Each structure stands twice: as structure tokens, then as C-alpha cells.
PDB file of C-alpha atoms in Angstrom:
ATOM      1  CA  MET D1483     -51.931 -21.700 -28.210  1.00  0.00           C
ATOM      2  CA  GLN D1484     -49.209 -22.459 -30.716  1.00  0.00           C
ATOM      3  CA  ASN D1485     -45.582 -21.735 -29.842  1.00  0.00           C
ATOM      4  CA  GLU D1486     -45.373 -19.137 -32.601  1.00  0.00           C
ATOM      5  CA  ASP D1487     -48.403 -17.318 -31.214  1.00  0.00           C
ATOM      6  CA  LEU D1488     -46.936 -17.344 -27.691  1.00  0.00           C
ATOM      7  CA  ILE D1489     -43.602 -16.005 -28.915  1.00  0.00           C
ATOM      8  CA  GLU D1490     -45.324 -13.276 -30.912  1.00  0.00           C
ATOM      9  CA  GLN D1491     -47.469 -12.317 -27.928  1.00  0.00           C
ATOM     10  CA  LEU D1492     -44.490 -12.130 -25.571  1.00  0.00           C
ATOM     11  CA  SER D1493     -42.304 -10.208 -28.018  1.00  0.00           C
ATOM     12  CA  ALA D1494     -45.051  -7.681 -28.630  1.00  0.00           C
ATOM     13  CA  ALA D1495     -44.842  -6.605 -24.996  1.00  0.00           C
ATOM     14  CA  VAL D1496     -41.078  -6.115 -25.060  1.00  0.00           C
ATOM     15  CA  ARG D1497     -40.017  -2.491 -25.104  1.00  0.00           C
ATOM     16  CA  PRO D1498     -36.900  -1.624 -27.146  1.00  0.00           C
ATOM     17  CA  VAL D1499     -33.729  -1.003 -25.171  1.00  0.00           C
ATOM     18  CA  ASP D1500     -32.316   2.519 -25.280  1.00  0.00           C
ATOM     19  CA  ALA D1501     -28.803   1.888 -26.590  1.00  0.00           C
ATOM     20  CA  GLN D1502     -27.689   5.374 -25.568  1.00  0.00           C
ATOM     21  CA  ARG D1503     -28.774   5.142 -21.942  1.00  0.00           C
ATOM     22  CA  TRP D1504     -25.488   3.811 -20.542  1.00  0.00           C
ATOM     23  CA  PRO D1505     -23.275   6.187 -22.587  1.00  0.00           C
ATOM     24  CA  ARG D1506     -25.352   9.087 -21.279  1.00  0.00           C
ATOM     25  CA  ARG D1507     -24.928   7.828 -17.740  1.00  0.00           C
ATOM     26  CA  VAL D1508     -21.171   7.532 -18.287  1.00  0.00           C
ATOM     27  CA  LEU D1509     -20.963  11.131 -19.461  1.00  0.00           C
ATOM     28  CA  ILE D1510     -23.087  12.375 -16.573  1.00  0.00           C
ATOM     29  CA  GLY D1511     -21.559  10.172 -13.860  1.00  0.00           C
ATOM     30  CA  LEU D1512     -17.916  10.678 -14.794  1.00  0.00           C
ATOM     31  CA  GLY D1513     -18.527  14.313 -15.689  1.00  0.00           C
ATOM     32  CA  LEU D1514     -20.115  15.207 -12.363  1.00  0.00           C
ATOM     33  CA  SER D1515     -17.574  13.252 -10.296  1.00  0.00           C
ATOM     34  CA  SER D1516     -14.709  14.861 -12.239  1.00  0.00           C
ATOM     35  CA  ALA D1517     -16.270  18.257 -11.590  1.00  0.00           C
ATOM     36  CA  ILE D1518     -16.258  17.462  -7.859  1.00  0.00           C
ATOM     37  CA  ILE D1519     -12.514  16.759  -8.096  1.00  0.00           C
ATOM     38  CA  GLY D1520     -11.953  20.018  -9.953  1.00  0.00           C
ATOM     39  CA  LEU D1521     -13.896  22.024  -7.392  1.00  0.00           C
ATOM     40  CA  ALA D1522     -11.971  20.334  -4.571  1.00  0.00           C
ATOM     41  CA  VAL D1523      -8.674  21.360  -6.166  1.00  0.00           C
ATOM     42  CA  VAL D1524      -9.752  24.919  -6.947  1.00  0.00           C
ATOM     43  CA  PHE D1525     -11.452  25.726  -3.644  1.00  0.00           C
ATOM     44  CA  GLY D1526      -9.864  23.200  -1.293  1.00  0.00           C
ATOM     45  CA  LEU D1527      -6.234  23.173  -2.423  1.00  0.00           C
ATOM     46  CA  SER D1528      -5.974  26.246  -4.709  1.00  0.00           C
ATOM     47  CA  LEU D1529      -4.347  26.423  -8.124  1.00  0.00           C
ATOM     48  CA  ARG D1530      -0.600  26.877  -8.399  1.00  0.00           C
ATOM     49  CA  PRO D1531       0.275  30.574  -8.762  1.00  0.00           C
ATOM     50  CA  ASP D1532       2.320  30.139 -11.946  1.00  0.00           C
ATOM     51  CA  LEU D1533      -0.263  28.123 -13.860  1.00  0.00           C
ATOM     52  CA  SER D1534      -0.317  30.728 -16.618  1.00  0.00           C
ATOM     53  CA  ALA D1535       3.296  29.786 -17.445  1.00  0.00           C
ATOM     54  CA  TRP D1536       2.189  26.334 -18.670  1.00  0.00           C
ATOM     55  CA  THR D1537       2.646  27.274 -22.330  1.00  0.00           C
ATOM     56  CA  VAL D1538       6.345  28.053 -21.842  1.00  0.00           C
ATOM     57  CA  ASN D1539       7.215  25.505 -19.143  1.00  0.00           C
ATOM     58  CA  PRO D1540       8.214  22.104 -20.624  1.00  0.00           C
ATOM     59  CA  ALA D1541       8.195  20.437 -17.185  1.00  0.00           C
ATOM     60  CA  MET D1542       4.567  21.419 -16.611  1.00  0.00           C
ATOM     61  CA  GLN D1543       3.672  20.242 -20.107  1.00  0.00           C
ATOM     62  CA  MET D1544       5.407  16.925 -19.478  1.00  0.00           C
ATOM     63  CA  LYS D1545       3.424  16.444 -16.281  1.00  0.00           C
ATOM     64  CA  SER D1546       0.162  17.214 -18.075  1.00  0.00           C
ATOM     65  CA  ALA D1547       1.038  14.819 -20.912  1.00  0.00           C
ATOM     66  CA  TYR D1548       1.668  12.035 -18.392  1.00  0.00           C
ATOM     67  CA  THR D1549      -1.496  12.464 -16.334  1.00  0.00           C
ATOM     68  CA  LEU D1550      -3.803  13.163 -19.292  1.00  0.00           C
ATOM     69  CA  GLY D1551      -2.287  10.286 -21.252  1.00  0.00           C
ATOM     70  CA  LEU D1552      -2.973   7.924 -18.373  1.00  0.00           C
ATOM     71  CA  SER D1553      -6.512   9.342 -18.164  1.00  0.00           C
ATOM     72  CA  LEU D1554      -7.041   8.420 -21.820  1.00  0.00           C
ATOM     73  CA  ALA D1555      -5.640   4.928 -21.235  1.00  0.00           C
ATOM     74  CA  GLY D1556      -7.837   4.541 -18.143  1.00  0.00           C
ATOM     75  CA  THR D1557     -10.935   5.582 -20.077  1.00  0.00           C
ATOM     76  CA  LEU D1558     -10.225   3.025 -22.798  1.00  0.00           C
ATOM     77  CA  GLY D1559      -9.661   0.322 -20.182  1.00  0.00           C
ATOM     78  CA  PHE D1560     -12.859   1.215 -18.355  1.00  0.00           C
ATOM     79  CA  LEU D1561     -14.940   1.060 -21.549  1.00  0.00           C
ATOM     80  CA  ALA D1562     -13.312  -2.181 -22.712  1.00  0.00           C
ATOM     81  CA  LEU D1563     -13.711  -4.062 -19.427  1.00  0.00           C
ATOM     82  CA  SER D1564     -17.352  -3.060 -19.096  1.00  0.00           C
ATOM     83  CA  GLN D1565     -18.013  -5.599 -21.882  1.00  0.00           C
ATOM     84  CA  PRO D1566     -18.262  -9.361 -21.201  1.00  0.00           C
ATOM     85  CA  LEU D1567     -15.344 -10.146 -23.524  1.00  0.00           C
ATOM     86  CA  GLY D1568     -13.439  -6.932 -22.849  1.00  0.00           C
ATOM     87  CA  ARG D1569      -9.676  -6.958 -22.359  1.00  0.00           C
ATOM     88  CA  TYR D1570      -7.152  -4.250 -21.489  1.00  0.00           C
ATOM     89  CA  GLY D1571      -5.525  -4.415 -24.919  1.00  0.00           C
ATOM     90  CA  VAL D1572      -4.724  -0.930 -26.184  1.00  0.00           C
ATOM     91  CA  SER D1573      -5.265   0.548 -22.740  1.00  0.00           C
ATOM     92  CA  LEU D1574      -2.518  -1.604 -21.221  1.00  0.00           C
ATOM     93  CA  ILE D1575      -0.104  -0.725 -24.020  1.00  0.00           C
ATOM     94  CA  LEU D1576      -0.793   2.996 -23.649  1.00  0.00           C
ATOM     95  CA  THR D1577      -0.395   2.831 -19.875  1.00  0.00           C
ATOM     96  CA  ALA D1578       2.942   1.033 -20.208  1.00  0.00           C
ATOM     97  CA  LEU D1579       4.173   3.542 -22.804  1.00  0.00           C
ATOM     98  CA  PHE D1580       3.377   6.548 -20.615  1.00  0.00           C
ATOM     99  CA  VAL D1581       4.937   4.958 -17.532  1.00  0.00           C
ATOM    100  CA  VAL D1582       8.092   4.096 -19.504  1.00  0.00           C
ATOM    101  CA  PHE D1583       8.108   7.653 -20.863  1.00  0.00           C
ATOM    102  CA  ALA D1584       8.047   9.109 -17.355  1.00  0.00           C
ATOM    103  CA  GLY D1585      10.599   6.555 -16.176  1.00  0.00           C
ATOM    104  CA  CYS D1586      13.052   7.539 -18.915  1.00  0.00           C
ATOM    105  CA  LEU D1587      12.728  11.205 -17.974  1.00  0.00           C
ATOM    106  CA  ALA D1588      13.315  10.316 -14.326  1.00  0.00           C
ATOM    107  CA  LEU D1589      16.372   8.243 -15.271  1.00  0.00           C
ATOM    108  CA  ASN D1590      17.740  11.195 -17.203  1.00  0.00           C
ATOM    109  CA  GLU D1591      17.484  13.341 -14.059  1.00  0.00           C
ATOM    110  CA  LEU D1592      19.268  10.656 -12.031  1.00  0.00           C
ATOM    111  CA  VAL D1593      22.142  10.747 -14.512  1.00  0.00           C
ATOM    112  CA  TYR D1594      22.543  14.519 -14.764  1.00  0.00           C
ATOM    113  CA  PHE D1595      21.401  15.823 -11.362  1.00  0.00           C
ATOM    114  CA  THR D1596      23.755  16.158  -8.432  1.00  0.00           C
ATOM    115  CA  PRO D1597      22.969  14.009  -5.361  1.00  0.00           C
ATOM    116  CA  GLU D1598      21.623  17.084  -3.553  1.00  0.00           C
ATOM    117  CA  ALA D1599      19.390  18.001  -6.491  1.00  0.00           C
ATOM    118  CA  ILE D1600      18.120  14.410  -6.708  1.00  0.00           C
ATOM    119  CA  LYS D1601      17.187  14.464  -3.040  1.00  0.00           C
ATOM    120  CA  ARG D1602      15.380  17.805  -3.391  1.00  0.00           C
ATOM    121  CA  ALA D1603      13.519  16.686  -6.494  1.00  0.00           C
ATOM    122  CA  TRP D1604      12.615  13.181  -5.329  1.00  0.00           C
ATOM    123  CA  MET D1605      11.984  13.588  -1.603  1.00  0.00           C
ATOM    124  CA  ALA D1606      10.247  16.951  -1.770  1.00  0.00           C
ATOM    125  CA  PRO D1607       8.288  17.827   1.402  1.00  0.00           C
ATOM    126  CA  SER D1608       4.955  17.167  -0.294  1.00  0.00           C
ATOM    127  CA  TRP D1609       5.642  13.590  -1.468  1.00  0.00           C
ATOM    128  CA  ALA D1610       3.342  11.891   1.066  1.00  0.00           C
ATOM    129  CA  PHE D1611       0.690  14.583   0.676  1.00  0.00           C
ATOM    130  CA  CYS D1612       0.819  14.042  -3.096  1.00  0.00           C
ATOM    131  CA  MET D1613       0.092  10.321  -2.892  1.00  0.00           C
ATOM    132  CA  GLY D1614      -2.610  10.659  -0.251  1.00  0.00           C
ATOM    133  CA  THR D1615      -4.345  13.540  -1.985  1.00  0.00           C
ATOM    134  CA  ILE D1616      -4.426  11.810  -5.370  1.00  0.00           C
ATOM    135  CA  TRP D1617      -6.015   8.789  -3.693  1.00  0.00           C
ATOM    136  CA  ALA D1618      -8.563  10.924  -1.805  1.00  0.00           C
ATOM    137  CA  LEU D1619      -9.441  12.933  -4.917  1.00  0.00           C
ATOM    138  CA  SER D1620      -9.968   9.723  -6.882  1.00  0.00           C
ATOM    139  CA  LEU D1621     -12.787   8.466  -4.632  1.00  0.00           C
ATOM    140  CA  PRO D1622     -15.690  10.401  -6.261  1.00  0.00           C
ATOM    141  CA  VAL D1623     -14.777   9.143  -9.735  1.00  0.00           C
ATOM    142  CA  LEU D1624     -14.088   5.636  -8.414  1.00  0.00           C
ATOM    143  CA  THR D1625     -17.529   5.512  -6.792  1.00  0.00           C
ATOM    144  CA  ALA D1626     -19.192   6.669 -10.014  1.00  0.00           C
ATOM    145  CA  ALA D1627     -17.153   4.259 -12.152  1.00  0.00           C
ATOM    146  CA  ILE D1628     -18.002   1.244  -9.971  1.00  0.00           C
ATOM    147  CA  TRP D1629     -21.685   2.217 -10.054  1.00  0.00           C
ATOM    148  CA  LEU D1630     -21.577   2.507 -13.836  1.00  0.00           C
ATOM    149  CA  MET D1631     -19.701  -0.770 -14.201  1.00  0.00           C
ATOM    150  CA  ARG D1632     -22.335  -2.575 -12.113  1.00  0.00           C
ATOM    151  CA  GLN D1633     -24.862  -1.743 -14.825  1.00  0.00           C
ATOM    152  CA  ARG D1634     -22.836  -3.648 -17.398  1.00  0.00           C
ATOM    153  CA  ALA D1635     -21.634  -7.241 -17.585  1.00  0.00           C
ATOM    154  CA  PRO D1636     -17.945  -7.446 -16.613  1.00  0.00           C
ATOM    155  CA  VAL D1637     -16.809 -11.041 -16.208  1.00  0.00           C
ATOM    156  CA  HIS D1638     -13.501 -10.159 -14.528  1.00  0.00           C
ATOM    157  CA  PRO D1639     -14.540  -8.125 -11.466  1.00  0.00           C
ATOM    158  CA  LEU D1640     -11.037  -7.587 -10.128  1.00  0.00           C
ATOM    159  CA  GLN D1641      -9.712  -6.354 -13.480  1.00  0.00           C
ATOM    160  CA  ALA D1642     -12.817  -4.234 -14.036  1.00  0.00           C
ATOM    161  CA  GLY D1643     -12.392  -2.673 -10.597  1.00  0.00           C
ATOM    162  CA  LEU D1644      -8.723  -2.052 -11.323  1.00  0.00           C
ATOM    163  CA  ALA D1645      -9.708  -0.239 -14.526  1.00  0.00           C
ATOM    164  CA  CYS D1646     -12.141   1.919 -12.538  1.00  0.00           C
ATOM    165  CA  GLY D1647      -9.439   2.720  -9.989  1.00  0.00           C
ATOM    166  CA  LEU D1648      -6.789   3.577 -12.584  1.00  0.00           C
ATOM    167  CA  LEU D1649      -9.210   5.844 -14.426  1.00  0.00           C
ATOM    168  CA  ALA D1650     -10.148   7.579 -11.181  1.00  0.00           C
ATOM    169  CA  GLY D1651      -6.521   7.912 -10.109  1.00  0.00           C
ATOM    170  CA  ALA D1652      -5.431   9.337 -13.462  1.00  0.00           C
ATOM    171  CA  LEU D1653      -8.192  11.945 -13.450  1.00  0.00           C
ATOM    172  CA  ALA D1654      -7.358  12.819  -9.844  1.00  0.00           C
ATOM    173  CA  ALA D1655      -3.659  13.145 -10.715  1.00  0.00           C
ATOM    174  CA  SER D1656      -4.535  15.420 -13.646  1.00  0.00           C
ATOM    175  CA  ALA D1657      -6.536  17.674 -11.332  1.00  0.00           C
ATOM    176  CA  TYR D1658      -3.914  17.596  -8.568  1.00  0.00           C
ATOM    177  CA  SER D1659      -1.205  18.641 -11.034  1.00  0.00           C
ATOM    178  CA  LEU D1660      -2.958  22.014 -11.286  1.00  0.00           C
ATOM    179  CA  HIS D1661      -2.082  22.567  -7.619  1.00  0.00           C
ATOM    180  CA  CYS D1662       1.276  20.799  -7.292  1.00  0.00           C
ATOM    181  CA  THR D1663       4.407  22.901  -7.876  1.00  0.00           C
ATOM    182  CA  GLU D1664       6.792  19.925  -7.970  1.00  0.00           C
ATOM    183  CA  ASP D1665       7.676  19.526 -11.643  1.00  0.00           C
ATOM    184  CA  SER D1666      10.606  17.105 -11.648  1.00  0.00           C
ATOM    185  CA  ALA D1667      10.247  13.827 -13.530  1.00  0.00           C
ATOM    186  CA  LEU D1668      11.593  11.975 -10.477  1.00  0.00           C
ATOM    187  CA  PHE D1669       8.753  13.307  -8.337  1.00  0.00           C
ATOM    188  CA  LEU D1670       6.189  12.644 -11.057  1.00  0.00           C
ATOM    189  CA  PHE D1671       7.341   9.100 -11.802  1.00  0.00           C
ATOM    190  CA  SER D1672       7.578   8.147  -8.134  1.00  0.00           C
ATOM    191  CA  TRP D1673       4.733   9.745  -6.200  1.00  0.00           C
ATOM    192  CA  TYR D1674       2.149  10.462  -8.874  1.00  0.00           C
ATOM    193  CA  THR D1675       2.500   6.908 -10.156  1.00  0.00           C
ATOM    194  CA  LEU D1676       2.288   5.453  -6.655  1.00  0.00           C
ATOM    195  CA  GLY D1677      -0.773   7.552  -5.859  1.00  0.00           C
ATOM    196  CA  LEU D1678      -2.381   6.315  -9.056  1.00  0.00           C
ATOM    197  CA  GLY D1679      -1.397   2.753  -8.190  1.00  0.00           C
ATOM    198  CA  ILE D1680      -3.016   3.011  -4.763  1.00  0.00           C
ATOM    199  CA  SER D1681      -6.196   4.210  -6.452  1.00  0.00           C
ATOM    200  CA  GLY D1682      -6.028   1.254  -8.828  1.00  0.00           C
ATOM    201  CA  LEU D1683      -5.565  -1.164  -5.926  1.00  0.00           C
ATOM    202  CA  THR D1684      -8.542   0.375  -4.131  1.00  0.00           C
ATOM    203  CA  GLY D1685     -10.614  -0.075  -7.275  1.00  0.00           C
ATOM    204  CA  ALA D1686      -9.519  -3.691  -7.652  1.00  0.00           C
ATOM    205  CA  ILE D1687     -10.566  -4.479  -4.071  1.00  0.00           C
ATOM    206  CA  ALA D1688     -13.878  -2.663  -4.529  1.00  0.00           C
ATOM    207  CA  GLY D1689     -14.491  -4.427  -7.836  1.00  0.00           C
ATOM    208  CA  HIS D1690     -13.797  -7.849  -6.336  1.00  0.00           C
ATOM    209  CA  PHE D1691     -16.749  -7.379  -3.997  1.00  0.00           C
ATOM    210  CA  ALA D1692     -19.052  -4.979  -5.861  1.00  0.00           C
ATOM    211  CA  LEU D1693     -18.793  -6.357  -9.413  1.00  0.00           C
ATOM    212  CA  ARG D1694     -19.111 -10.079  -8.767  1.00  0.00           C
ATOM    213  CA  TRP D1695     -22.086 -11.803 -10.323  1.00  0.00           C
ATOM    214  CA  ARG D1696     -24.428 -13.191  -7.697  1.00  0.00           C
ATOM    215  CA  PHE D1697     -26.987 -15.912  -8.343  1.00  0.00           C
TER     216      PHE D1697
END
């Protein structure tokens, strides 16, 4: 048998790859895990009673802009790092911009608030609960994101895991903000960001072990 005949015979048995299979799995996996977070907030924590005032409350809008902006940056990072040559790129820039944005708002409160107001805003009774809950809520999305990433070809497992964790933490923070009544920029910049960072660290550790190529 000639080489050309062998190649033709082998290629004839190859079935075309469904290019849309992984995108569909992303939509289903992240969609279902995000729905779990939403249900946990609605039925486990309850929505804040003044949620209807969002349209006229700049502090609530600022909090939503921060968490949803980081969710967008996390999504871009997740998609980029699922590719062999993927880099953070735009995702890293967006993340930095939103964190700086929140930091500037927090600095403004430090300048204009009295020491008593700073203490009330920063060290609110729910600060530890905020961080822990954001981390706990992030676990369903983190699990789904790691599973989805394993089906791709990331060459930087720690960075890929970090991207999964930051995406999960940002989505969890967005959902938790529907329950949390602490609207100060100091609280947002400190405890939301730390909760998201813990989720990112968890993802990085998980990615180091779960996303490594094994031969």
C-alpha cells in the first residue's frame, strides 16, 4: 500500500470535530453553576429589602459596576487562557482598571469621612461573613470552570486556574451584592476584593494540580 493510499484511508475514517461543542458546554456549565449561586442567594441568604431602589442609589450602582465589570474581565481571562497561547492581556488591564476605580472611591471616603464613619463603613459587622460567603458561593462556578478548562489545552495551569477562580469569585460577588446592604466603597474595595482574591487563589491551587498535562 502506498503512503498516499494509507493517508487517504485513515483520513476517510476521521469524523469532523464539532467546533461549537466547547462553547455550548461553556454556556451550559457556567450558566447552570451561576444559577446555583443565584438560587443560594435568593433562598439561602435572601435579597436585600431595598433592592428596588437600585435605579436611584448611586452606591448600589457603583457596587454592581465593580462586580459585573470584574465578571466581564474574568470571562475574558478564562476564554483567553483556555487557549495554548492565551495570555491575560485585555482581561488583566480591565481587572486593574476596575480595582483602581474602586480604590479611588475608597480613598475619597477616607478623605471625607470622619474616623467614626470610616470605622462603621470599613469594619462593618458582616466583613468576615462577606469574604467567606463570596468564596463559598464561588465554588460551583469554580468547579465548572476547572472542568471546562480541562477539556482545552492551557499551557499555564496555575494562571489558567487563577482565571477560573477570579471568574468564579466575580460572579459570586455579583450575586452576593444582591443580599449585602453594605454599600460603602471602603467595604467594597476591602472585603469584596479580598473575597474575590481568595477565590482566585483557590482556583490557582486547583489549576496547578487539575490542569497540568500528564504524560
